[in-house]
Coordinates of C-alpha atoms and ligand atoms in Angstrom, one line a residue:
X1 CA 131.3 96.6 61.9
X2 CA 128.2 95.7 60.1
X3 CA 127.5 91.9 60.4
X4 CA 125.6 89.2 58.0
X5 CA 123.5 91.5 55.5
X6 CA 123.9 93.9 52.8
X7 CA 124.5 97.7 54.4
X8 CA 123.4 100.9 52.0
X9 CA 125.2 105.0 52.2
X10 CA 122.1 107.1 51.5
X11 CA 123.0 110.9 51.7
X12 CA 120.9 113.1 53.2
X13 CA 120.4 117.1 54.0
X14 CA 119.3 118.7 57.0
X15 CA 117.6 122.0 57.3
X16 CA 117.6 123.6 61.2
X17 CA 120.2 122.6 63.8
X18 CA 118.0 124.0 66.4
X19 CA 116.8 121.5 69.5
X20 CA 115.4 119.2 67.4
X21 CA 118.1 119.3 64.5
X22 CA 121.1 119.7 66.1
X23 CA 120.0 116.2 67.9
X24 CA 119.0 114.4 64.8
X25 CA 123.1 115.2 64.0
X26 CA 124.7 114.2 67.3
X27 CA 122.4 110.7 68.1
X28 CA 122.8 110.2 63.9
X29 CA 126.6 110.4 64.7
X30 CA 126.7 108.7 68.6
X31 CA 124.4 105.7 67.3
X32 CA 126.0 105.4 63.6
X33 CA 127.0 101.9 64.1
X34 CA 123.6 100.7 66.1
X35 CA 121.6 102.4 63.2
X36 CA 123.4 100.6 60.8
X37 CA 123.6 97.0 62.5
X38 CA 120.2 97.2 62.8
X39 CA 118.3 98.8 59.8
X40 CA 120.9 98.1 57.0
X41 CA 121.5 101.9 56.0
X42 CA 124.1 104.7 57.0
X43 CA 123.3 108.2 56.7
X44 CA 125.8 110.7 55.3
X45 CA 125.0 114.2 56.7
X46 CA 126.1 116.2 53.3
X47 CA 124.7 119.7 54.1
X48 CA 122.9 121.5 57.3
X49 CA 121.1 125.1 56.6
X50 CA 120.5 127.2 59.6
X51 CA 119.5 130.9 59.8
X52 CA 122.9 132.6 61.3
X53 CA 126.0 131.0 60.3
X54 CA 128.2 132.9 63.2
X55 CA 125.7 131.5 65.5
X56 CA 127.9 129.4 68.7
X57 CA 126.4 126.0 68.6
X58 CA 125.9 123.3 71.7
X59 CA 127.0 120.4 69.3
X60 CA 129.5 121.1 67.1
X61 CA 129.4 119.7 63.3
X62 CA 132.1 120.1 60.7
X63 CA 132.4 124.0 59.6
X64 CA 132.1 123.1 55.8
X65 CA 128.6 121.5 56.1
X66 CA 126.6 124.6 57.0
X67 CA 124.8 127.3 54.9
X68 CA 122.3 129.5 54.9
X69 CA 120.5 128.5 51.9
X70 CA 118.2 126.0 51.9
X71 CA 118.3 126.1 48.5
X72 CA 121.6 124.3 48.8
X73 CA 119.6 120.9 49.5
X74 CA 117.9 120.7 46.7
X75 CA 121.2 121.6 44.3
X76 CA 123.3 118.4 45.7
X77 CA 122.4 115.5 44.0
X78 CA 123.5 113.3 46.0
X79 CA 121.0 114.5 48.6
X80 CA 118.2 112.0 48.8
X81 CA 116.2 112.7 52.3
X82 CA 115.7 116.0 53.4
X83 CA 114.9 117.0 56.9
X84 CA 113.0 119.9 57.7
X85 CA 113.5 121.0 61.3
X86 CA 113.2 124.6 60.6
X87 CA 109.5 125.7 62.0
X88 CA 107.2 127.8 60.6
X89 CA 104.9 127.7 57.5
X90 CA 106.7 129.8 55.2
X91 CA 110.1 129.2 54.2
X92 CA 109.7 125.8 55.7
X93 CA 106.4 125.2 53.2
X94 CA 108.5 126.8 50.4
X95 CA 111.3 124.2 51.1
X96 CA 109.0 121.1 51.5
X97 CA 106.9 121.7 48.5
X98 CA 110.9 122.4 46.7
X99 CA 112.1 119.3 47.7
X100 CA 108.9 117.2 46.7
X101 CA 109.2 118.4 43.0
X102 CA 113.2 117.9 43.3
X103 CA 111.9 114.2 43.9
X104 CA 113.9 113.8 47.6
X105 CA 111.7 112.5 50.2
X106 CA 111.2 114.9 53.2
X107 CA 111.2 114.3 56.8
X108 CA 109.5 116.7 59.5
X109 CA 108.5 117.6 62.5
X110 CA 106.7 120.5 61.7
X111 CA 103.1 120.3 62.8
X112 CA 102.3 123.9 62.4
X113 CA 103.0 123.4 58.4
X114 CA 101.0 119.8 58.0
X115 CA 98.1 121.4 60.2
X116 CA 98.2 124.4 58.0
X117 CA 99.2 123.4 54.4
X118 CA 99.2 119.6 54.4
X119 CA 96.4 119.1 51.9
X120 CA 98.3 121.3 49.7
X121 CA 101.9 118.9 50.7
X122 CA 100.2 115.6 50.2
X123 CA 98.6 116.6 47.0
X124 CA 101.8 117.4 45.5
X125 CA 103.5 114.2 47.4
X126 CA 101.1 112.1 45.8
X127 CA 101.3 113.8 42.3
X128 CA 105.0 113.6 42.3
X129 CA 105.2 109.9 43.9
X130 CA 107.3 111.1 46.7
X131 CA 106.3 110.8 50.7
X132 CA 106.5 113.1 53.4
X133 CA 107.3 111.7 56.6
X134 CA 106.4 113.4 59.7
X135 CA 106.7 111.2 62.9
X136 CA 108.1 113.8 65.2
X137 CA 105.3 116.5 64.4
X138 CA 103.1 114.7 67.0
X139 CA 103.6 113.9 70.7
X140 CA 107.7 113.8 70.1
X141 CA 109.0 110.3 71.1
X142 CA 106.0 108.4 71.0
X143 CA 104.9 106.6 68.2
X144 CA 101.7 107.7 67.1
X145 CA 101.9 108.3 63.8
X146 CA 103.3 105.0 62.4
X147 CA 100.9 103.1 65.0
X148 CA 97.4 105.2 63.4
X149 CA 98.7 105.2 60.0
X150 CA 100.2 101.3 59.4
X151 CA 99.8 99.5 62.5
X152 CA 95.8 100.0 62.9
X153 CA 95.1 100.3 59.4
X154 CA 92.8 97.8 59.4
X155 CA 90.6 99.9 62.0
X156 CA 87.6 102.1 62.2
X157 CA 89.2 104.6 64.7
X158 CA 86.6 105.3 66.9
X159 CA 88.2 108.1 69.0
X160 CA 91.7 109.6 70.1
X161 CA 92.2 111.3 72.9
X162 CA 95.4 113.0 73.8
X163 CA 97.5 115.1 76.1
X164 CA 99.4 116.7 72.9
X165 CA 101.1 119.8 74.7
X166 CA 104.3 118.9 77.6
X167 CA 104.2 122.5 78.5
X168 CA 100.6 122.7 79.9
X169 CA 100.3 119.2 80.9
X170 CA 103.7 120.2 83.3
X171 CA 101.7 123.4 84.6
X172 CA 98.5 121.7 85.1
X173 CA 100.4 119.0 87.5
X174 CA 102.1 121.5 89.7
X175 CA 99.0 123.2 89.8
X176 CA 97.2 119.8 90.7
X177 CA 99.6 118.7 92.9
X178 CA 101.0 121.9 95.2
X179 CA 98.5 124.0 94.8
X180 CA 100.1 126.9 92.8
X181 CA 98.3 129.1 90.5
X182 CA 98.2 129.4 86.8
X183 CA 100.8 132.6 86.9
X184 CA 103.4 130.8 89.3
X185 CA 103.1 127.2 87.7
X186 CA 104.3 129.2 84.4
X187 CA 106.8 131.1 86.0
X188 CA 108.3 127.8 86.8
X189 CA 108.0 125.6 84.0
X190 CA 109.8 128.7 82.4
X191 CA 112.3 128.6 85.1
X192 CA 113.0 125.2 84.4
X193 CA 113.0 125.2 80.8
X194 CA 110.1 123.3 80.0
X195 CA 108.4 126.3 78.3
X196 CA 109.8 128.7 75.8
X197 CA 110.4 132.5 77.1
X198 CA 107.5 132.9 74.7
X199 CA 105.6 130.2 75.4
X200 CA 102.3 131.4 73.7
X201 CA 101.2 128.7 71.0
X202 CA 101.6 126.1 74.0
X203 CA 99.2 127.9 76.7
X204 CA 97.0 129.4 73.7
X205 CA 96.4 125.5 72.9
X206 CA 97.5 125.7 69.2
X207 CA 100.1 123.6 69.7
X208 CA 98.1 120.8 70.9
X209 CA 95.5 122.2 67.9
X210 CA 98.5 121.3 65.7
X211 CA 98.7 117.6 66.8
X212 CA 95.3 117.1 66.8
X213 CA 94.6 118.0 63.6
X214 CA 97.1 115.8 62.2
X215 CA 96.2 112.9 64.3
X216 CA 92.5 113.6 62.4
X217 CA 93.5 113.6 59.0
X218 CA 95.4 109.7 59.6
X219 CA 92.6 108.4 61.9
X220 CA 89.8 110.1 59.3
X221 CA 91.6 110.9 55.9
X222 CA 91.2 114.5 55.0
X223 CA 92.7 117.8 56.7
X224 CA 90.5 119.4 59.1
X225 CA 90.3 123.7 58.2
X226 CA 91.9 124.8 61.5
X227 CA 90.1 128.0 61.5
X228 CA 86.9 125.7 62.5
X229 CA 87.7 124.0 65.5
X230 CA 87.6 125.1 68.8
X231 CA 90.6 125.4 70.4
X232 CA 91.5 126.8 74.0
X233 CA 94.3 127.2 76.3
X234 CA 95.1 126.5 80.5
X235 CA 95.1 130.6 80.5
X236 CA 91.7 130.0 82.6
X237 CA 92.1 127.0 84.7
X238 CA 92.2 128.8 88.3
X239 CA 93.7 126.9 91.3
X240 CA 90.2 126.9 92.7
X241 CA 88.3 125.1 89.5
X242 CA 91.1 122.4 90.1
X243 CA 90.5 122.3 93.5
X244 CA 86.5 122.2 92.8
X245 CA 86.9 119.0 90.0
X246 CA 89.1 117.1 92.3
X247 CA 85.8 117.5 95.3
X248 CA 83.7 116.3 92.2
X249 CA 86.6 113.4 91.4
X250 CA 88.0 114.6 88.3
X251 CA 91.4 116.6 87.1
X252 CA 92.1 119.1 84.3
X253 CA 94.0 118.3 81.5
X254 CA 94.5 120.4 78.2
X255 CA 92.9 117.1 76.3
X256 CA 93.0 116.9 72.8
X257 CA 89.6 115.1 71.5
X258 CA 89.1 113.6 67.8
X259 CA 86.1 111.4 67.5
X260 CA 83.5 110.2 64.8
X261 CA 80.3 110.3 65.5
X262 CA 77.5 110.2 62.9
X263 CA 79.3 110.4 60.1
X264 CA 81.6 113.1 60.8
X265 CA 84.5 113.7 62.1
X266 CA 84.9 116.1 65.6
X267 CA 88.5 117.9 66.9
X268 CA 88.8 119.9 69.2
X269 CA 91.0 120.7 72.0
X270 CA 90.0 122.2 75.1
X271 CA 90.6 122.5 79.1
X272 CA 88.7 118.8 79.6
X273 CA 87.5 117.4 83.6
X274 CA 88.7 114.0 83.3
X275 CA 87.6 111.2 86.1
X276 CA 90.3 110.2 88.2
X277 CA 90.3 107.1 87.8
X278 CA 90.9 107.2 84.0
X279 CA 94.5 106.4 82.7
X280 CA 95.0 109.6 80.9
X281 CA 94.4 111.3 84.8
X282 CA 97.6 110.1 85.7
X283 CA 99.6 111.0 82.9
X284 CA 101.8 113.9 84.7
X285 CA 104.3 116.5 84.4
X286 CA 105.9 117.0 81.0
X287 CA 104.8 113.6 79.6
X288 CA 102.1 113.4 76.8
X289 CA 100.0 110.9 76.0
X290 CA 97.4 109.5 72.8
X291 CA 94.7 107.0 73.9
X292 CA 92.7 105.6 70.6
X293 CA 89.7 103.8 70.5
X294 CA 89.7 101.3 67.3
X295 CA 86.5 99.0 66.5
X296 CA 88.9 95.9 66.0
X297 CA 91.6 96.5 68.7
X298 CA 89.6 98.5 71.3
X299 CA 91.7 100.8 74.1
X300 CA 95.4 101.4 73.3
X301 CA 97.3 103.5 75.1
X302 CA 100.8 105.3 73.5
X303 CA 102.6 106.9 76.8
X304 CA 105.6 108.8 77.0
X305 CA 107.9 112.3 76.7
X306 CA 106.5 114.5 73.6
X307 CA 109.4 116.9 73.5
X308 CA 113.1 117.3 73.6
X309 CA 116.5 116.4 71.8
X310 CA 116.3 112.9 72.6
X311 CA 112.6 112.2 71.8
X312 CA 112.1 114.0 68.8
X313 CA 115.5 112.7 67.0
X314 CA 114.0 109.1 67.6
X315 CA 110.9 109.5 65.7
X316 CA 113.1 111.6 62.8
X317 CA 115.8 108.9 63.1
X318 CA 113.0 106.6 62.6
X319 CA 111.4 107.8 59.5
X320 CA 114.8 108.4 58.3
X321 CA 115.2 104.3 57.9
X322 CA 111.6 104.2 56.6
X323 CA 112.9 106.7 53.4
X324 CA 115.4 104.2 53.3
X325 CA 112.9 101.2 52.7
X326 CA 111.2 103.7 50.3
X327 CA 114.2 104.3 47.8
X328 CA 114.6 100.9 48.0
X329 CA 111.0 100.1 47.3
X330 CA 108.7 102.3 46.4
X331 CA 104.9 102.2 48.3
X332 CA 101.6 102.7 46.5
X333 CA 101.3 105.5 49.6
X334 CA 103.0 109.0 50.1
X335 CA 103.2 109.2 54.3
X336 CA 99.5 110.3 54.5
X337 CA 96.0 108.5 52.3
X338 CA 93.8 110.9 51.8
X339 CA 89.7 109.0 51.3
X340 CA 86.6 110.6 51.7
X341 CA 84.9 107.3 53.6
X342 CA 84.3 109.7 56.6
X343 CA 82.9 112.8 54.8
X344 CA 83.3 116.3 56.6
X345 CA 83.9 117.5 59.9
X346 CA 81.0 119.0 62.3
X347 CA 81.5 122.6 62.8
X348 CA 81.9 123.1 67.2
X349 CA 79.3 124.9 68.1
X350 CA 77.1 121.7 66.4
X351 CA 79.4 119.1 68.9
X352 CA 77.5 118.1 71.6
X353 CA 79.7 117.8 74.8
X354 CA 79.2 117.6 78.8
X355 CA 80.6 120.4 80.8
X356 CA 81.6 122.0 84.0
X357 CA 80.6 125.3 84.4
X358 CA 81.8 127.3 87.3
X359 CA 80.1 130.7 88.4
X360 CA 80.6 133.1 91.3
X361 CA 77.0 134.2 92.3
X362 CA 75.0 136.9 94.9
X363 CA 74.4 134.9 98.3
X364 CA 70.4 135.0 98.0
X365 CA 67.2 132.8 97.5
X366 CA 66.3 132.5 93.9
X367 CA 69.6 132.9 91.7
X368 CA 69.9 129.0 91.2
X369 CA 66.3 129.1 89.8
X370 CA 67.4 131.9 87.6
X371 CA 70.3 130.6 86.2
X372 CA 68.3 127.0 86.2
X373 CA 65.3 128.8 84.2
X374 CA 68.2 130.0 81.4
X375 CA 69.3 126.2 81.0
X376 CA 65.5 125.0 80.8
X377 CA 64.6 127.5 77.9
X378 CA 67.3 126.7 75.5
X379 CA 66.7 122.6 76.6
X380 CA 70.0 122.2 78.4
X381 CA 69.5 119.5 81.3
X382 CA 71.7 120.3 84.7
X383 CA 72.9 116.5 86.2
X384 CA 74.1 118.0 88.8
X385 CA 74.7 121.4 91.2
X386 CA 77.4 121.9 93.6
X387 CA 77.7 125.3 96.0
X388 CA 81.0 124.5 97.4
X389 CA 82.7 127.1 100.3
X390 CA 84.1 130.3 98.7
X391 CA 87.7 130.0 98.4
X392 CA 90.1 132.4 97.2
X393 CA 89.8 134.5 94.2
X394 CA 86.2 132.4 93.9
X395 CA 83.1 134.1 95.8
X396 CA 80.2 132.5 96.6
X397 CA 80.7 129.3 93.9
X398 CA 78.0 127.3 92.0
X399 CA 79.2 124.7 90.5
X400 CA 77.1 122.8 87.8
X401 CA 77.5 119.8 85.7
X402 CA 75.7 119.9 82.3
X403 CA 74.9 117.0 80.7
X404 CA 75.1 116.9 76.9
X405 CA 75.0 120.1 74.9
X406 CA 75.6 121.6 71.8
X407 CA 78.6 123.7 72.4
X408 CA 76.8 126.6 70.6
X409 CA 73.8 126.4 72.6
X410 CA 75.4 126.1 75.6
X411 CA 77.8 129.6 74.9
X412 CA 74.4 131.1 73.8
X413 CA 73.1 130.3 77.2
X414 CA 76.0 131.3 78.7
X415 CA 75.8 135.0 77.3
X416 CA 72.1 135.1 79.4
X417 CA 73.6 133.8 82.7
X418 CA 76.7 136.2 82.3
X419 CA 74.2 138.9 81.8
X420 CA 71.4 138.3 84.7
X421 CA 72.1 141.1 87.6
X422 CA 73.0 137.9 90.4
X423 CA 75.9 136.5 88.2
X424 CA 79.6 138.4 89.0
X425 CA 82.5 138.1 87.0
X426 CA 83.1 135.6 84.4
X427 CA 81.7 132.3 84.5
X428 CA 83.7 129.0 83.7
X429 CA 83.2 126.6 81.0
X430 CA 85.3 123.7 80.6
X431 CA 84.6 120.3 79.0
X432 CA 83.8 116.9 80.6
X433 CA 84.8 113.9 79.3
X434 CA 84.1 110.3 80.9
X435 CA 85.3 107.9 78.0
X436 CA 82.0 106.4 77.5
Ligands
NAP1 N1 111.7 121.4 70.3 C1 111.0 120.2 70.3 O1 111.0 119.5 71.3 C2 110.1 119.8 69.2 C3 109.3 118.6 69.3 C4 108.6 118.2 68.2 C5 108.6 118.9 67.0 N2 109.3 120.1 67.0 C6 109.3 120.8 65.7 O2 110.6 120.8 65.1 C7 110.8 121.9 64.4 C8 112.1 122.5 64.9 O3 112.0 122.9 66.3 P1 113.2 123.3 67.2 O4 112.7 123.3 68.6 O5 114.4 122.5 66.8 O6 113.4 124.8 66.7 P2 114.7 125.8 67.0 O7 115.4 125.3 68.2 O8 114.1 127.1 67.0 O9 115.6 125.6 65.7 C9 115.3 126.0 64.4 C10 116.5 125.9 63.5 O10 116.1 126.3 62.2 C11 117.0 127.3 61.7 N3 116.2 128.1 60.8 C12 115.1 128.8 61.1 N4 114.6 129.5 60.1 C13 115.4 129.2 59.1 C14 115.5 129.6 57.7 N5 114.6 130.4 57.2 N6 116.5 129.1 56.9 C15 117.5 128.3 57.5 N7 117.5 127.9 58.8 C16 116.5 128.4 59.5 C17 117.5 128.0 62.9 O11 118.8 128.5 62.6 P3 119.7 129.3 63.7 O12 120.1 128.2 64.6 O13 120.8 129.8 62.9 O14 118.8 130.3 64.3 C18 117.6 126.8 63.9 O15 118.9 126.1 63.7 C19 109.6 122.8 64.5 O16 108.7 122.7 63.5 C20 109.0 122.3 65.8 O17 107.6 122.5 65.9 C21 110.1 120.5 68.0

C-alpha cells in the first residue's frame, strides 16, 4: 500500500521476453509494490512482442499480452515507454526510430544498435523531443551510464577504462588462475552457461567494442564510426603469454580503453597487460568493471556483474522510473548531448600505445640484434627484453616491452620481424597499459 505521496499508472510495452526481457516482466511484477513505494509510479505491462508465439517460456506472463508484431506497441495509445530488448540492428532500429516518431519514449539495452545507428537515433530523439534511454546497453547492472552522463557532468573525462565483456573476463581468470588454455577455458564458460553456444561477438571483442563506443560518445559527445577502431578478441592470449606477463607482474584483461589526448578522442579495445597491483587486475571471473578518470573527481571505480536477468532488469527497471520523471517533466536533453567541444577521433594506427610483444625465435647469436635493428629503423625504443625458458606450445621466447608507439608503426615493423629468416610462427602483440 503506497504511503504519504501521490502514486502515477504509466503503461508501457515490451518488445523481447528473452533473458533480459522476460526479467524486466518477473522483477517488474515480484518488486511492484517496492517500485512503487519508492519512485511514485506503477508500470502496467499492456503488450510483450516476441518472435515465436508457441515458444515454452521460463516465466510465464498472461496469454493475451503477447504478439508478434511489434507494430502492436506503437498502435496502443495507452503505451507510453517502450522497451526494446529484442537485439540486433534491424527490426530493433526499425522499431526504435517507430516509436520516437510515435512520441513514446524507448528504453534499451541494445548496444549493438546505439554503437551502430545511434547518431542517426539521437538525431531523431532530439528532433522529435523524445529520449532514448539505454542504461543496460553497458556493463549490465552497473551504473555507468547515468554516473558519465548526469552525475560527472560537470567533468572533463579524462579516460575510462573498462572490463566491458563477462564472457572473456570469466575465460581469462580461469586461464590466469588454473592454468588452462584458451580452448578449454571456453569449453567451460560454455559448459557453465556463461557464454552463448555461439559465443563469437564476445571472444571477437565486439561486444566490449559495443560498450566502448557508447561509453565514448557520453564521456566525448559524438558517435565514434566503428569501422575505425581497433578492436581484438582473447582468440590469441596463449596460457604461456599469461604465464610470461605474470613473470613481468602484469595480467591480461580484454580492457576496453577511451581516452582524450590532444584534442581527440581514442577507443579502442584490445588484449591489454595490466600491472598487478592495479584495481582493474583483480576484477575476476564474470564481473565487469569501468574505471574513469575525471579532471574534477579524479579515480572512480564502478564494480560489479555486467550480465544476466537480475542485472540487466535493474538498470531497464531504472530508466523505466527516469521515463517516468520525463512525462512528468520534460528535460532540455534526450538520454544522450551530442557537442562537438572534443572534435574527432584519432584513427588507431595514429594511437600511440606501449606493448608486449612475444616472439618464438632460432636459438643463435645475432637474432636479438636483428630484430633490435628493425625497431631502431622505424624509431621504436625497446624498455625492456626478456628470454624466458621455452614452455609449451612457445619455443625459444623473446619477450620485449616497447615503450610508446604508434600502433601503425609498430604493425609495420612487425611485418619486417615476422618476415626475417630467425623469426618462427606468429609473433604476439598485445597492449600495455600502466594508468599513468
Ligand atoms: N543477456 C544479457 O545479459 C544482456 C545484458 C545486457 C544487454 N543485453 C541486450 O539486451 C537485448 C536482449 O538480449 P537477450 O539476451 O534478452 O536476448 P534473447 O534472450 O535472445 O531474447 C530476445 C527476445 O527478442 C525476441 N525477438 C527477437 N527478434 C524479434 C523480432 N524481430 N520481433 C519480435 N520479437 C523478437 C525473441 O523472441 P522469441 O523468444 O520468440 O525468440 C526473444 O524473446 C540485446 O540487445 C542484448 O545485447 C543483454
Amino acid at each position: 500500500m503506497m504511503q504519504g505521496c501521490f502514486m502515477k499508472t504509466i503503461g508501457i510495452g515490451l518488445a523481447g521476453f528473452g533473458t533480459v526481457g522476460a526479467g524486466v516482466y518477473e522483477n517488474l511484477e515480484r518488486h511492484r509494490e517496492l517500485i512503487a513505494e519508492r519512485s511514485g509510479y506503477s508500470f502496467a505491462m499492456r503488450r510483450i512482442v516476441v518472435r515465436d508465439l508457441q515458444k515454452q517460456r521460463d516465466v510465464s506472463a498472461p496469454a493475451s499480452l503477447f504478439s508478434s508484431r511489434w507494430q502492436d506497441l506503437l498502435e496502443d495509445p495507452e503505451i507510453k515507454i517502450i522497451v526494446e530488448l529484442i537485439g540486433g540492428t534491424t527490426e530493433a532500429f526499425d522499431l526504435t526510430m517507430a516509436a520516437i516518431r510515435s512520441g513514446r519514449i524507448v528504453v534499451t539495452g541494445n548496444k549493438a544498435l546505439l554503437a551502430e545507428r545511434g547518431a542517426e537515433i539521437f538525431a531523431l530523439a532530439s528532433e522529435c523531443k523524445v529520449p532514448v534511454f539505454f542504461e543496460a546497453a553497458v556493463a549490465g547492472g552497473i551504473p555507468i551510464i547515468q554516473s558519465l552522463r548526469d552525475a560527472f557532468v560537470g567533468n572533463r573525462i579524462e579516460s575510462v577504462h573498462g572490463i566491458l565483456n563477462g564472457t572473456s573476463n570469466y575465460i581469462l581468470t580461469r586461464m590466469q588462475e588454473a592454468g588452462l588454455d584458451y580452448p578449454e577455458a571456453l569449453a567451460e564458460a560454455v559448459t557453465l552457461g556463461y557464454a552463448e553456444a555461439d559465443p563469437t561477438l564476445d571472444i571477437n571483442g565486439w561486444d566490449a567494442g559495443h560498450k566502448a563506443i557508447i561509453l565514448a560518445a557520453l564521456a566525448y559527445g559524438f558517435w565514434v564510426d566503428p569501422t575505425t577502431i581497433r578492436v581484438e578478441g582473447i582468440d590469441r592470449v596463449s596460457a604461456a603469454d599469461i604465464h610470461f606477463a605474470k613473470s613481468l607482474g602484469y595480467c591480461i584483461k580484454l580492457l576496453g580503453s577511451i581516452r582524450e589526448k590532444n584534442g581527440k578522442v581514442e577507443v579502442g579495445v584490445a588484449p591489454t597487460l595490466i600491472p598487478l597491483g592495479n584495481v582493474l587486475a583483480s576484477v575476476n571471473g564474470v564481473f565487469n568493471a569501468v574505471a574513469v578518470r575525471g579532471d574534477l573527481v579524479g579515480d572512480s571505480l564502478f564494480y560489479g556483474r555486467g550480465a544476466g536477468r537480475g542485472p540487466t532488469s535493474t538498470s531497464v527497471i531504472g530508466d523505466l522510473v527516469e521515463a517516468a520523471h520525463v512525462l512528468d517533466a520534460p528535460r532540455g536533453t534526450f538520454g544522450f548531448a551530442p557537442h562537438a567541444l572534443y572534435g574527432s577521433s584519432r584513427s588507431s594506427s595514429e594511437i600511440v600505445g606501449s606493448y608486449y610483444l612475444r616472439l618464438s625465435v632460432d636459438d643463435k647469436p645475432g637474432v636479438l640484434a636483428l630484430i633490435a635493428g628493425v625497431l631502431g629503423e622505424a624509431g621504436i625504443g625497446i624498455s625492456s627484453v626478456v628470454q624466458p625458458e621455452s614452455i609449451a606450445g612457445v619455443e625459444t621466447p623473446l619477450v620485449l616491452m616497447i615503450h610508446e608507439a604508434a600502433y601503425g608503426a609498430m604493425c609495420a615493423a612487425l611485418a619486417k620481424i615476422t618476415a626475417l629468416g630467425c623469426v618462427k610462427g606468429e609473433p604476439v602483440l598485445f597492449n600495455v597499459e600502466t594508468f599513468s
